[in-house]
Coordinates of C-alpha atoms and ligand atoms in Angstrom, one line a residue:
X20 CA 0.0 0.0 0.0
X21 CA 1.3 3.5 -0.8
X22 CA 2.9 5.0 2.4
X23 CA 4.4 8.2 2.9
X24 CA 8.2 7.9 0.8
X25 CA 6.9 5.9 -1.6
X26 CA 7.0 8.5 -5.1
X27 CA 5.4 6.1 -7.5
X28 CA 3.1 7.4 -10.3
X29 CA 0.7 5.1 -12.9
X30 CA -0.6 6.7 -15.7
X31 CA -3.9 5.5 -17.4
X32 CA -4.3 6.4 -20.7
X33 CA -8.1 6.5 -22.8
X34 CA -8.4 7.3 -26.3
X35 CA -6.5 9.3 -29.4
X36 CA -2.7 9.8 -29.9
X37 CA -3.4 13.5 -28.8
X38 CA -4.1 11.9 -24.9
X39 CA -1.0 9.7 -25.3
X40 CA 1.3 12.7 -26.0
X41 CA -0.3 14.4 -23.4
X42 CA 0.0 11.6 -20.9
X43 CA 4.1 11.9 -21.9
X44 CA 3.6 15.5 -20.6
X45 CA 2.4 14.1 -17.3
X46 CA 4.8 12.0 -16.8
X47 CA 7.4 14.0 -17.5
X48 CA 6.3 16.1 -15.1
X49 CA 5.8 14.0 -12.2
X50 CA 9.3 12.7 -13.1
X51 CA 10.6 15.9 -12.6
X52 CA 8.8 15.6 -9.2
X53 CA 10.6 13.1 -8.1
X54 CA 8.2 10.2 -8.6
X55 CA 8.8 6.9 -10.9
X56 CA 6.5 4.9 -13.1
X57 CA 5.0 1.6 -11.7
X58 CA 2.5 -0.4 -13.4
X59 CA 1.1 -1.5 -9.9
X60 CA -1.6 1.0 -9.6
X61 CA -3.2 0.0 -6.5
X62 CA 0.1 0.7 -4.9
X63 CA 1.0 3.5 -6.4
X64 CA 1.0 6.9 -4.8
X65 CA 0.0 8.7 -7.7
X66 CA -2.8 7.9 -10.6
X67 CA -3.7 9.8 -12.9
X68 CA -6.5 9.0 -15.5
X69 CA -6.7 10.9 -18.6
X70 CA -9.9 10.6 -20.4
X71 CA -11.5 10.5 -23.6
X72 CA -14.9 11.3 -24.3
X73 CA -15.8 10.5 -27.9
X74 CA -17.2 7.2 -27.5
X75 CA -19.7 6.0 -25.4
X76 CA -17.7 3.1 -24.4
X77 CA -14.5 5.4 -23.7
X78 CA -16.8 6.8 -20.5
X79 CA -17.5 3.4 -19.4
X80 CA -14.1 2.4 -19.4
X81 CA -12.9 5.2 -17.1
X82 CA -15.5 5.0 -14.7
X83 CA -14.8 1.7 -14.3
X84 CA -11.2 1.6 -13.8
X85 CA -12.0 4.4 -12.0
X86 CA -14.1 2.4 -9.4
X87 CA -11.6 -0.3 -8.8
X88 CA -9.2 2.3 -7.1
X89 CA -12.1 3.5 -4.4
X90 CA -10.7 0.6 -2.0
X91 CA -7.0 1.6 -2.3
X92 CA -7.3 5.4 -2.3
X93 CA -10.0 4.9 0.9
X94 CA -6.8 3.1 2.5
X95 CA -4.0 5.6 2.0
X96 CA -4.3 9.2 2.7
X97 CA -1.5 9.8 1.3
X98 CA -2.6 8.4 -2.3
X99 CA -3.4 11.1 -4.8
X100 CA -5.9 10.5 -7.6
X101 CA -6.6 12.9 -10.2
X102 CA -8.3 13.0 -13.8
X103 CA -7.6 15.2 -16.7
X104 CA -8.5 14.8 -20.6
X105 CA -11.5 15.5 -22.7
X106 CA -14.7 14.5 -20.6
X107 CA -13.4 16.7 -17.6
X108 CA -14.8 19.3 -20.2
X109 CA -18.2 18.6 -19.7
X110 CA -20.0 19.9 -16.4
X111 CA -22.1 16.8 -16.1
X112 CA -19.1 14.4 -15.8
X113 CA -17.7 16.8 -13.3
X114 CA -20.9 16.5 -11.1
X115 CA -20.9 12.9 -11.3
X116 CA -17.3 12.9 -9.8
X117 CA -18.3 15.2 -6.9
X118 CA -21.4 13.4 -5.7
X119 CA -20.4 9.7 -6.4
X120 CA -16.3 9.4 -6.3
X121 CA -15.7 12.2 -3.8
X122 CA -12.6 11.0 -2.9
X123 CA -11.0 12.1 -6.2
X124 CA -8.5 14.8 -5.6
X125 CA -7.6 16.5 -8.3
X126 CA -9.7 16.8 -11.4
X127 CA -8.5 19.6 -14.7
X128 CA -9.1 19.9 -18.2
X129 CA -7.6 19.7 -21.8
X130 CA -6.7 23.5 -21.3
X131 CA -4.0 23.6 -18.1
X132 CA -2.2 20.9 -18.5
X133 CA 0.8 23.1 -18.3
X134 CA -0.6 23.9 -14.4
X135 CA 0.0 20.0 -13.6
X136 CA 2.5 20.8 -11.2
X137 CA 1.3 23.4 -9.6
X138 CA -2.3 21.7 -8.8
X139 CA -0.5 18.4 -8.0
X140 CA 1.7 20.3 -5.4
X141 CA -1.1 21.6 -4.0
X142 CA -3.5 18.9 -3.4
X143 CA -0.7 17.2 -2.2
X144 CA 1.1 19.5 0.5
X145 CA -2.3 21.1 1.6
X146 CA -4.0 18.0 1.4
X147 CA -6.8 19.7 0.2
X148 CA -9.3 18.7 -3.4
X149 CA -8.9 20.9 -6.4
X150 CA -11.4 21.2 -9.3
X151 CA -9.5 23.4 -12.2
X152 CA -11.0 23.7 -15.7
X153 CA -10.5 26.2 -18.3
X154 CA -12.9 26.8 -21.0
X155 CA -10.6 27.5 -23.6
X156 CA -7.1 28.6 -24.1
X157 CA -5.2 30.7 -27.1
X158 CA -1.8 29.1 -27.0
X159 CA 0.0 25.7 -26.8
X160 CA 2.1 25.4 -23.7
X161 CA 5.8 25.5 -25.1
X162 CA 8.6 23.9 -22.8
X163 CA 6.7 21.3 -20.7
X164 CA 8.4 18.4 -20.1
X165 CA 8.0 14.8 -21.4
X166 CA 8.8 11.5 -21.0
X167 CA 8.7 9.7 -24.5
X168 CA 7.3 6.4 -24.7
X169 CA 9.8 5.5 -27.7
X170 CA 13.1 6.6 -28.5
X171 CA 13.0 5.9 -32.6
X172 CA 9.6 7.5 -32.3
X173 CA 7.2 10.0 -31.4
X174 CA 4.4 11.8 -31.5
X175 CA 4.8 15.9 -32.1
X176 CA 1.8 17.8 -31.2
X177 CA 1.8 21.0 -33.7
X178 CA -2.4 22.2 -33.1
X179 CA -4.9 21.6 -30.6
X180 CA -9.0 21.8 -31.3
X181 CA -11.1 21.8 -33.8
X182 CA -13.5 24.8 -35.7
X183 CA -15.0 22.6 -37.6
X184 CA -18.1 21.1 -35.5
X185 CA -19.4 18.0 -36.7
X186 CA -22.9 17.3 -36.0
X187 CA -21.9 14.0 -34.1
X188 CA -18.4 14.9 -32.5
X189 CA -17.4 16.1 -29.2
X190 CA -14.0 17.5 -29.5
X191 CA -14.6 21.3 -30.8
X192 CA -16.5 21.2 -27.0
X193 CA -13.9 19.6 -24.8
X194 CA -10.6 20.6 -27.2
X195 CA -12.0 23.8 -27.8
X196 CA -10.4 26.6 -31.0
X197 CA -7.8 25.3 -33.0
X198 CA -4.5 27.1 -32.2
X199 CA -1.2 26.4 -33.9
X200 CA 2.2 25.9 -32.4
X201 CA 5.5 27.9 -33.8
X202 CA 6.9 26.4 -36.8
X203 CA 10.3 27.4 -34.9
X204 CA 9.0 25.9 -31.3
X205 CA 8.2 22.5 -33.3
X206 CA 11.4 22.3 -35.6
X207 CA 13.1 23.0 -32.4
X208 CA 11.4 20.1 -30.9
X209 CA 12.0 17.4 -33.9
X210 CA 15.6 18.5 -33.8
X211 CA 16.1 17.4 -30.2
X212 CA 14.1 14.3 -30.8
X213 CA 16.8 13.3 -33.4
X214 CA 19.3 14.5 -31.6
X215 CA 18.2 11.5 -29.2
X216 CA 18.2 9.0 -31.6
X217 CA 14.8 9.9 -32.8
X218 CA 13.8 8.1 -36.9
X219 CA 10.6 8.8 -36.8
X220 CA 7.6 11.5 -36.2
X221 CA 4.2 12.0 -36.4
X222 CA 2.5 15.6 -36.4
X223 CA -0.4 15.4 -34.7
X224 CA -3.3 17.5 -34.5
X225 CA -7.4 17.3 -34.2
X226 CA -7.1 18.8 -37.6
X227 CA -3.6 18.8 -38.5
X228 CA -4.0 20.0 -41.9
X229 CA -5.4 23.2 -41.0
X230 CA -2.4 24.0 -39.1
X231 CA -1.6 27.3 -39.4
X232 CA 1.6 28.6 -37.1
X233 CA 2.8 31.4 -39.6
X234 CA 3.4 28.9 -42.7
X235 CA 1.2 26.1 -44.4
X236 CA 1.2 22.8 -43.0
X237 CA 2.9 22.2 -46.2
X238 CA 5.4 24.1 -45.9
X239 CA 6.1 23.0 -42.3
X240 CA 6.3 19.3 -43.9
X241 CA 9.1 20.4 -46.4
X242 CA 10.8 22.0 -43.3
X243 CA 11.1 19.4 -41.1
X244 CA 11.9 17.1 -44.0
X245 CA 15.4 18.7 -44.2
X246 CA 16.5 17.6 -40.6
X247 CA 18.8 15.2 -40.5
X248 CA 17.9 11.9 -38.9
X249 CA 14.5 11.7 -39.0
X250 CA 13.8 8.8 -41.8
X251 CA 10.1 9.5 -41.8
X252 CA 7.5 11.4 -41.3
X253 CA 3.6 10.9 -40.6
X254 CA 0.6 12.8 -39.3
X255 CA -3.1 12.8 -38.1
X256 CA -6.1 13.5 -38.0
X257 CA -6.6 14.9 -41.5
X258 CA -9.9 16.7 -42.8
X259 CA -10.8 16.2 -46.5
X260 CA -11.4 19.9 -46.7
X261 CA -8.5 21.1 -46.0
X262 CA -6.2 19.0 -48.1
X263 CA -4.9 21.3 -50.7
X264 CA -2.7 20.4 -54.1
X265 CA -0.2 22.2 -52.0
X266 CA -0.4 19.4 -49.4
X267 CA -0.5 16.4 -51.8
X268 CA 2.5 17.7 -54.1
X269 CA 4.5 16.6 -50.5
X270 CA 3.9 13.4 -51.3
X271 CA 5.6 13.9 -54.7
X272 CA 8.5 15.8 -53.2
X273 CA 9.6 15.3 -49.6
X274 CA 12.0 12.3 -49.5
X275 CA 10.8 11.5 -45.6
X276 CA 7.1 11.9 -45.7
X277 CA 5.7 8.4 -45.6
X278 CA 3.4 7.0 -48.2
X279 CA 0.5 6.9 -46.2
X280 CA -2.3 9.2 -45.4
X281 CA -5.3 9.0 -43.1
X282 CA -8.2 10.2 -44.7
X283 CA -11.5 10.2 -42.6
X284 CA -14.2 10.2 -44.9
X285 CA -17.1 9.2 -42.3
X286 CA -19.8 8.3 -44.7
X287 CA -20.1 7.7 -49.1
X288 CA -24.0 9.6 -49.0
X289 CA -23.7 13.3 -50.0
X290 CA -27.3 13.6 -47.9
X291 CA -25.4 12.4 -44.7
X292 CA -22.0 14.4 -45.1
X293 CA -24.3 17.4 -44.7
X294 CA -25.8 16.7 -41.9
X295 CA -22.4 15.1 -40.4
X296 CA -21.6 19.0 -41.4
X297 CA -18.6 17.8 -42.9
X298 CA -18.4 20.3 -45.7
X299 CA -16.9 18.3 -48.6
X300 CA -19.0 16.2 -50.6
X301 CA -18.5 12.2 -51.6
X302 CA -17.6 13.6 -55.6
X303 CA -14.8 16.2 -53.6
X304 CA -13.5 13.5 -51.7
X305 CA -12.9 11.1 -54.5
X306 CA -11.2 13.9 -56.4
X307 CA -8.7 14.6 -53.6
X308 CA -7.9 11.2 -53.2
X309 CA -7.4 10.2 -57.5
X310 CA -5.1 13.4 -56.5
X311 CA -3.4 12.1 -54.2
X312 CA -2.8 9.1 -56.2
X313 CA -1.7 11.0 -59.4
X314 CA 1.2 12.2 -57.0
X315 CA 1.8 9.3 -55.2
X316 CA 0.7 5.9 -56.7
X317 CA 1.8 3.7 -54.0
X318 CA -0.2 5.8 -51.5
X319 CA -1.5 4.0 -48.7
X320 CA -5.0 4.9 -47.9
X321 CA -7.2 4.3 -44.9
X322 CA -9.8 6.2 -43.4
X323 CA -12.8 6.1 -40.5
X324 CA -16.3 5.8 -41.2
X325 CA -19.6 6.0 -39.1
X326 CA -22.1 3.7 -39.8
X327 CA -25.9 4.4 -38.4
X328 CA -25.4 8.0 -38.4
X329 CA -29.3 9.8 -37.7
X330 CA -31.6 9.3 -40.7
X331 CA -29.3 6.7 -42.7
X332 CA -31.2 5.2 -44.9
X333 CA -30.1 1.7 -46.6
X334 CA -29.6 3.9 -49.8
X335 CA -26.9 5.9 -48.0
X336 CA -25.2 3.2 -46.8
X337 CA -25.2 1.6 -50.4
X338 CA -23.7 5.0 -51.2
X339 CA -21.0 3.9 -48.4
X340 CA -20.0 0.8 -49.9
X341 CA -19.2 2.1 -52.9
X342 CA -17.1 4.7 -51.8
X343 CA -15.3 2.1 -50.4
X344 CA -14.9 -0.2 -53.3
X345 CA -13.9 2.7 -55.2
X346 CA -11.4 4.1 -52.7
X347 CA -9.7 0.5 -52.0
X348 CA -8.4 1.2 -48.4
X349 CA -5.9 -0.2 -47.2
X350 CA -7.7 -0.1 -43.8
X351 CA -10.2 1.5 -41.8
X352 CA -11.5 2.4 -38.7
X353 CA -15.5 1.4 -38.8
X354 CA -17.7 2.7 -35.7
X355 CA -20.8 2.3 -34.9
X356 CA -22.5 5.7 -34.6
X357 CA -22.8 6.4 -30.2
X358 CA -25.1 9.6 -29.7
X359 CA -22.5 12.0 -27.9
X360 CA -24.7 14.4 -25.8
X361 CA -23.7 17.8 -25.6
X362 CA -24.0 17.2 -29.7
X363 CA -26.4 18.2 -32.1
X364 CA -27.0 15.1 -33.6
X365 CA -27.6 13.3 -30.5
X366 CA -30.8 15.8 -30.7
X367 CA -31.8 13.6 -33.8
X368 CA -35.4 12.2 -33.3
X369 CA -34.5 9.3 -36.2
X370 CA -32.0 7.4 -34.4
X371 CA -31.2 4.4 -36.1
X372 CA -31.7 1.3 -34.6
X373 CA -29.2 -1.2 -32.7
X374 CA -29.9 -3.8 -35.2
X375 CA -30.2 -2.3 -38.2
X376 CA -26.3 -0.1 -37.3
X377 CA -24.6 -3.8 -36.5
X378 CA -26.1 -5.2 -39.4
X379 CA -24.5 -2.5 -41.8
X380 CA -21.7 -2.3 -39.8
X381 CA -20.8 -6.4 -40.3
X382 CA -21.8 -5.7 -44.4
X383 CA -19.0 -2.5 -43.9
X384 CA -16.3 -4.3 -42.4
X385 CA -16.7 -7.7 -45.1
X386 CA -16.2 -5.4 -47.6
X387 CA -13.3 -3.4 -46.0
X388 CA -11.6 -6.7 -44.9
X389 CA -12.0 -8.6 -48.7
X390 CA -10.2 -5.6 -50.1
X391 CA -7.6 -4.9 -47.1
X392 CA -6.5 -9.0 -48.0
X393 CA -6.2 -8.5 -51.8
X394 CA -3.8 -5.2 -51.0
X395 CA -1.9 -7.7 -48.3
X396 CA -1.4 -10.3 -50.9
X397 CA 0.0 -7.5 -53.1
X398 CA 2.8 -7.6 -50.6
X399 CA 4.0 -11.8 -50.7
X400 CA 8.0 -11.2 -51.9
X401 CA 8.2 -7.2 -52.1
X402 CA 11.3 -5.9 -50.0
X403 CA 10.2 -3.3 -47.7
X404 CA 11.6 -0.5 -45.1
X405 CA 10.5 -2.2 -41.8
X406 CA 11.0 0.0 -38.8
X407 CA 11.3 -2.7 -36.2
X408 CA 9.9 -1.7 -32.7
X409 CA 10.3 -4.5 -30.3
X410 CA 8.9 -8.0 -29.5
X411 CA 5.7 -9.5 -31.1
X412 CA 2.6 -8.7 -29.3
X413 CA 1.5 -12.5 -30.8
X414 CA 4.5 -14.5 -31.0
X415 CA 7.6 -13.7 -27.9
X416 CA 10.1 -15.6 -30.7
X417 CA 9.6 -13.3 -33.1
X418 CA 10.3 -8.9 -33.3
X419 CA 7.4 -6.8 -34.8
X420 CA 7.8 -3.3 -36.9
X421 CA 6.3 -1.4 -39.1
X422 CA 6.1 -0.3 -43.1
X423 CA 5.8 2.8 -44.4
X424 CA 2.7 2.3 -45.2
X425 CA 1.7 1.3 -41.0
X426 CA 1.4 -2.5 -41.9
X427 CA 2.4 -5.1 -39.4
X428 CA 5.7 -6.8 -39.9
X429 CA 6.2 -10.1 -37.5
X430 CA 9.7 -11.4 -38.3
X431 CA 12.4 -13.4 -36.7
X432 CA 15.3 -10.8 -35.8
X433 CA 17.0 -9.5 -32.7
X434 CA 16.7 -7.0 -30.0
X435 CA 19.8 -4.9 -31.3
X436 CA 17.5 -3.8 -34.3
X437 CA 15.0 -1.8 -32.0
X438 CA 14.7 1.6 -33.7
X439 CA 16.5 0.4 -37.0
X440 CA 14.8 0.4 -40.3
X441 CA 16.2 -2.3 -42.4
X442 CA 14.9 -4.3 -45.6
X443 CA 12.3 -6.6 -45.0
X444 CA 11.2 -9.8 -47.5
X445 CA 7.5 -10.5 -46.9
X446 CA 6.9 -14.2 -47.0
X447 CA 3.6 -14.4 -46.1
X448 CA 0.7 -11.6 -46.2
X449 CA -2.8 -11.6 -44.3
X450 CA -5.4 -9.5 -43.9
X451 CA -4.1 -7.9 -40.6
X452 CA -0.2 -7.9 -41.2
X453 CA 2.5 -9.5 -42.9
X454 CA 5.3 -11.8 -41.8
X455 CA 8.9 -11.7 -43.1
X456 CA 12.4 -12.3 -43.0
X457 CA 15.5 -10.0 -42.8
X458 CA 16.5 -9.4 -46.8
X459 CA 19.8 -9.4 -45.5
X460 CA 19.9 -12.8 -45.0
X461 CA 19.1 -14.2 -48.3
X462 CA 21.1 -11.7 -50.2
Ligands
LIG4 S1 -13.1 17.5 -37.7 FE1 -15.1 16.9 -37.0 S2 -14.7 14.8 -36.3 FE2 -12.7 15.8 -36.4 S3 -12.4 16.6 -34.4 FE3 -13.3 18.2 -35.6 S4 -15.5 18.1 -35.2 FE4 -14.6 16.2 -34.6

């Protein structure tokens, strides 16, 4: 049980790549506080959940890990809890924590991360609670220290929030108005992170491609695609409307940038991308993405897509599935539409029903999965840039990496090629990843 000495910190993660860079912050932070990382969190004298509130089940989720540390925290006075991220934005969630967990101490937003310390140091040396949440902020926090989860990669926050308001999505509420970072504050960054070792980065953003920090995002690309080290370079969340010709000639030009983009396209029905107030329509999309493929051929393509969105008729899902057949992604990520309150179109009066959504949404994903193994087979012999990342989630004899184009490389090889990217020969492709042998070996 955590006792007074003990400086021991968990960190519990929900959600995008936005919370997981975010959750580096935090740890960095409490590092520089003198505490250390255990995955015991029962005993630790420090948890901190940070949340996500864009799925239904992501709420779940929280509240029930959040539960299981009622005993534990009851026990030790001493034991700090607190909770951050995206559904600390919304009042409701907030007055849930006060009248049913009120032994949470510290609870703060998207907003004041950058005051971590300084709420943490209180709750803890006054031994009092502390409820802090901003509604909105102008600026990213420069400076704030992190401790990365890789060394050969990591994620490089460059904008936070989101103008664009979709009818079903959360985040312009909890994230709040997009605001850019300095191209010289994140060129600054990247350097150090190669300086360390660093191959590659992703930019991330709610809407990365509307970044807009005193250049274009394409010209911030180009930028960072001149510093020496980093091998490769990828980003997300991308909005259809805001991919210009300036954008896509990147993937003609920058010798870094990696093959693959993550397009969310959401739905293949004109009549449900307005009401998803998406502002691009299913003839625009398909034109941005034969542009894409003029500049880039070999340009992996994957996206995310809703299915039972408010009034979808079987028509506009038929619309759907041939967007897809068109598109040929490479993967997708497939959701069942979860009313988001707080949104306008969990207001929707013509809800779709349960078994009509998993019935579409099992049609979706046959017809994703049929076309994702036809590109895998594509693979069976190529030699490919594998960036190998450790040992196999599936198979402890074997190292997993990745492609440029995100696949999943299984292979036999050793430890001493963490963080290296070397030439991989697929031998065998599925619909999920690939296995292969180092093309070293067979000359
Ligand atoms: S672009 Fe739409 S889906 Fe993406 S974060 Fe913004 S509001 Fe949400």
């Amino acid at each position: 049980m955590a006792r007074t000495g003990n400086r021991t910190y968990n960190i519990v993660t929900f959600g995008c790549q936005m919370n997981e860079r975010d959750s580096e912050t935090l740890a960095g932070m409490l590092e520089e506080l003198g505490y250390e990382q255990t995955d015991d969190r029962l005993a630790a004298s420090v948890v901190v959940l940070n949340t996500c509130s864009v799925r239904e089940n992501a709420d779940k989720r929280f509240f029930g890990v959040l539960g299981q540390l009622k005993h534990s925290r009851e026990e030790d006075p001493d034991k700090i809890v607190a909770v951050c991220g995206c559904m600390m934005q919304q009042q409701s969630v907030i007055d849930k924590l006060k009248s049913k967990y009120p032994w949470v101490d510290l609870i703060f937003g998207t907003h004041n991360i950058g005051e971590f310390p300084r709420l943490f140091a209180n709750v803890r040396d006054e031994r009092r609670k502390i409820t802090e949440i901003w509604e909105g902020s102008d600026t990213i926090p420069e400076g704030l220290p992190a401790k990365r989860m890789y060394s050969f990669k990591s994620y490089v926050s460059i904008m936070q929030g989101c103008n664009n308001f979709c009818s079903y999505c959360i985040v312009p509420y909890t994230r709040g108005r997009e605001r850019s970072r300095s191209p010289e504050a994140i060129l600054e960054e990247i350097r150090g992170l190669a300086a360390g070792g660093c191959k590659e980065v992703t930019l991330l953003g709610q809407n990365v491609n509307s970044y807009a920090g005193g250049v274009s995002f394409a010209q911030l690309i180009r930028m960072i695609d001149e510093i020496d080290g980093i091998e490769r370079i990828r980003f997300m969340t991308s909005h259809p409307k805001d991919l210009s010709d300036e954008l896509i000639g990147c993937f003609r030009d920058c010798r870094h940038l990696c093959r693959c983009f993550h397009l969310p396209v959401q739905s293949g029905s004109d009549r449900v991308l307005a009401d998803m107030n998406r502002k691009y329509t299913r003839e625009r999309y398909l034109e941005r993405v034969a542009a894409l493929r003029e500049a880039c051929p070999d340009i992996a393509i994957t996206t995310d897509i809703i299915v039972g969105f408010p009034g979808e008729t079987e028509e506009d899902f038929q619309d759907t599935l041939d967007l897809v057949r068109r598109v040929r992604y490479d993967s997708a990520f497939t959701f069942l539409y979860s009313v988001r309150g707080g949104t306008p179109a969990a207001e929707r009066k013509d809800q779709v029903p349960e078994e009509i959504k998993h019935d579409r949404f099992n049609r979706l994903i046959a017809e994703i999965h049929a076309i994702q193994e036809e590109i895998g087979k594509s693979y069976q012999d190529k030699v490919l840039p594998v960036l190998i990342e450790g040992p196999s989630k599936t198979d402890p004899a074997m190292m997993t990496g990745r492609t440029e184009s995100l696949k999943t490389v299984d292979l036999p090889a050793c430890e001493t090629l963490v963080g290296k990217i070397v030439p991989v020969r697929i031998v065998k492709a599925q619909t999920f990843s690939l296995y292969g042998e180092l093309a070293a070996d067979r000359g």
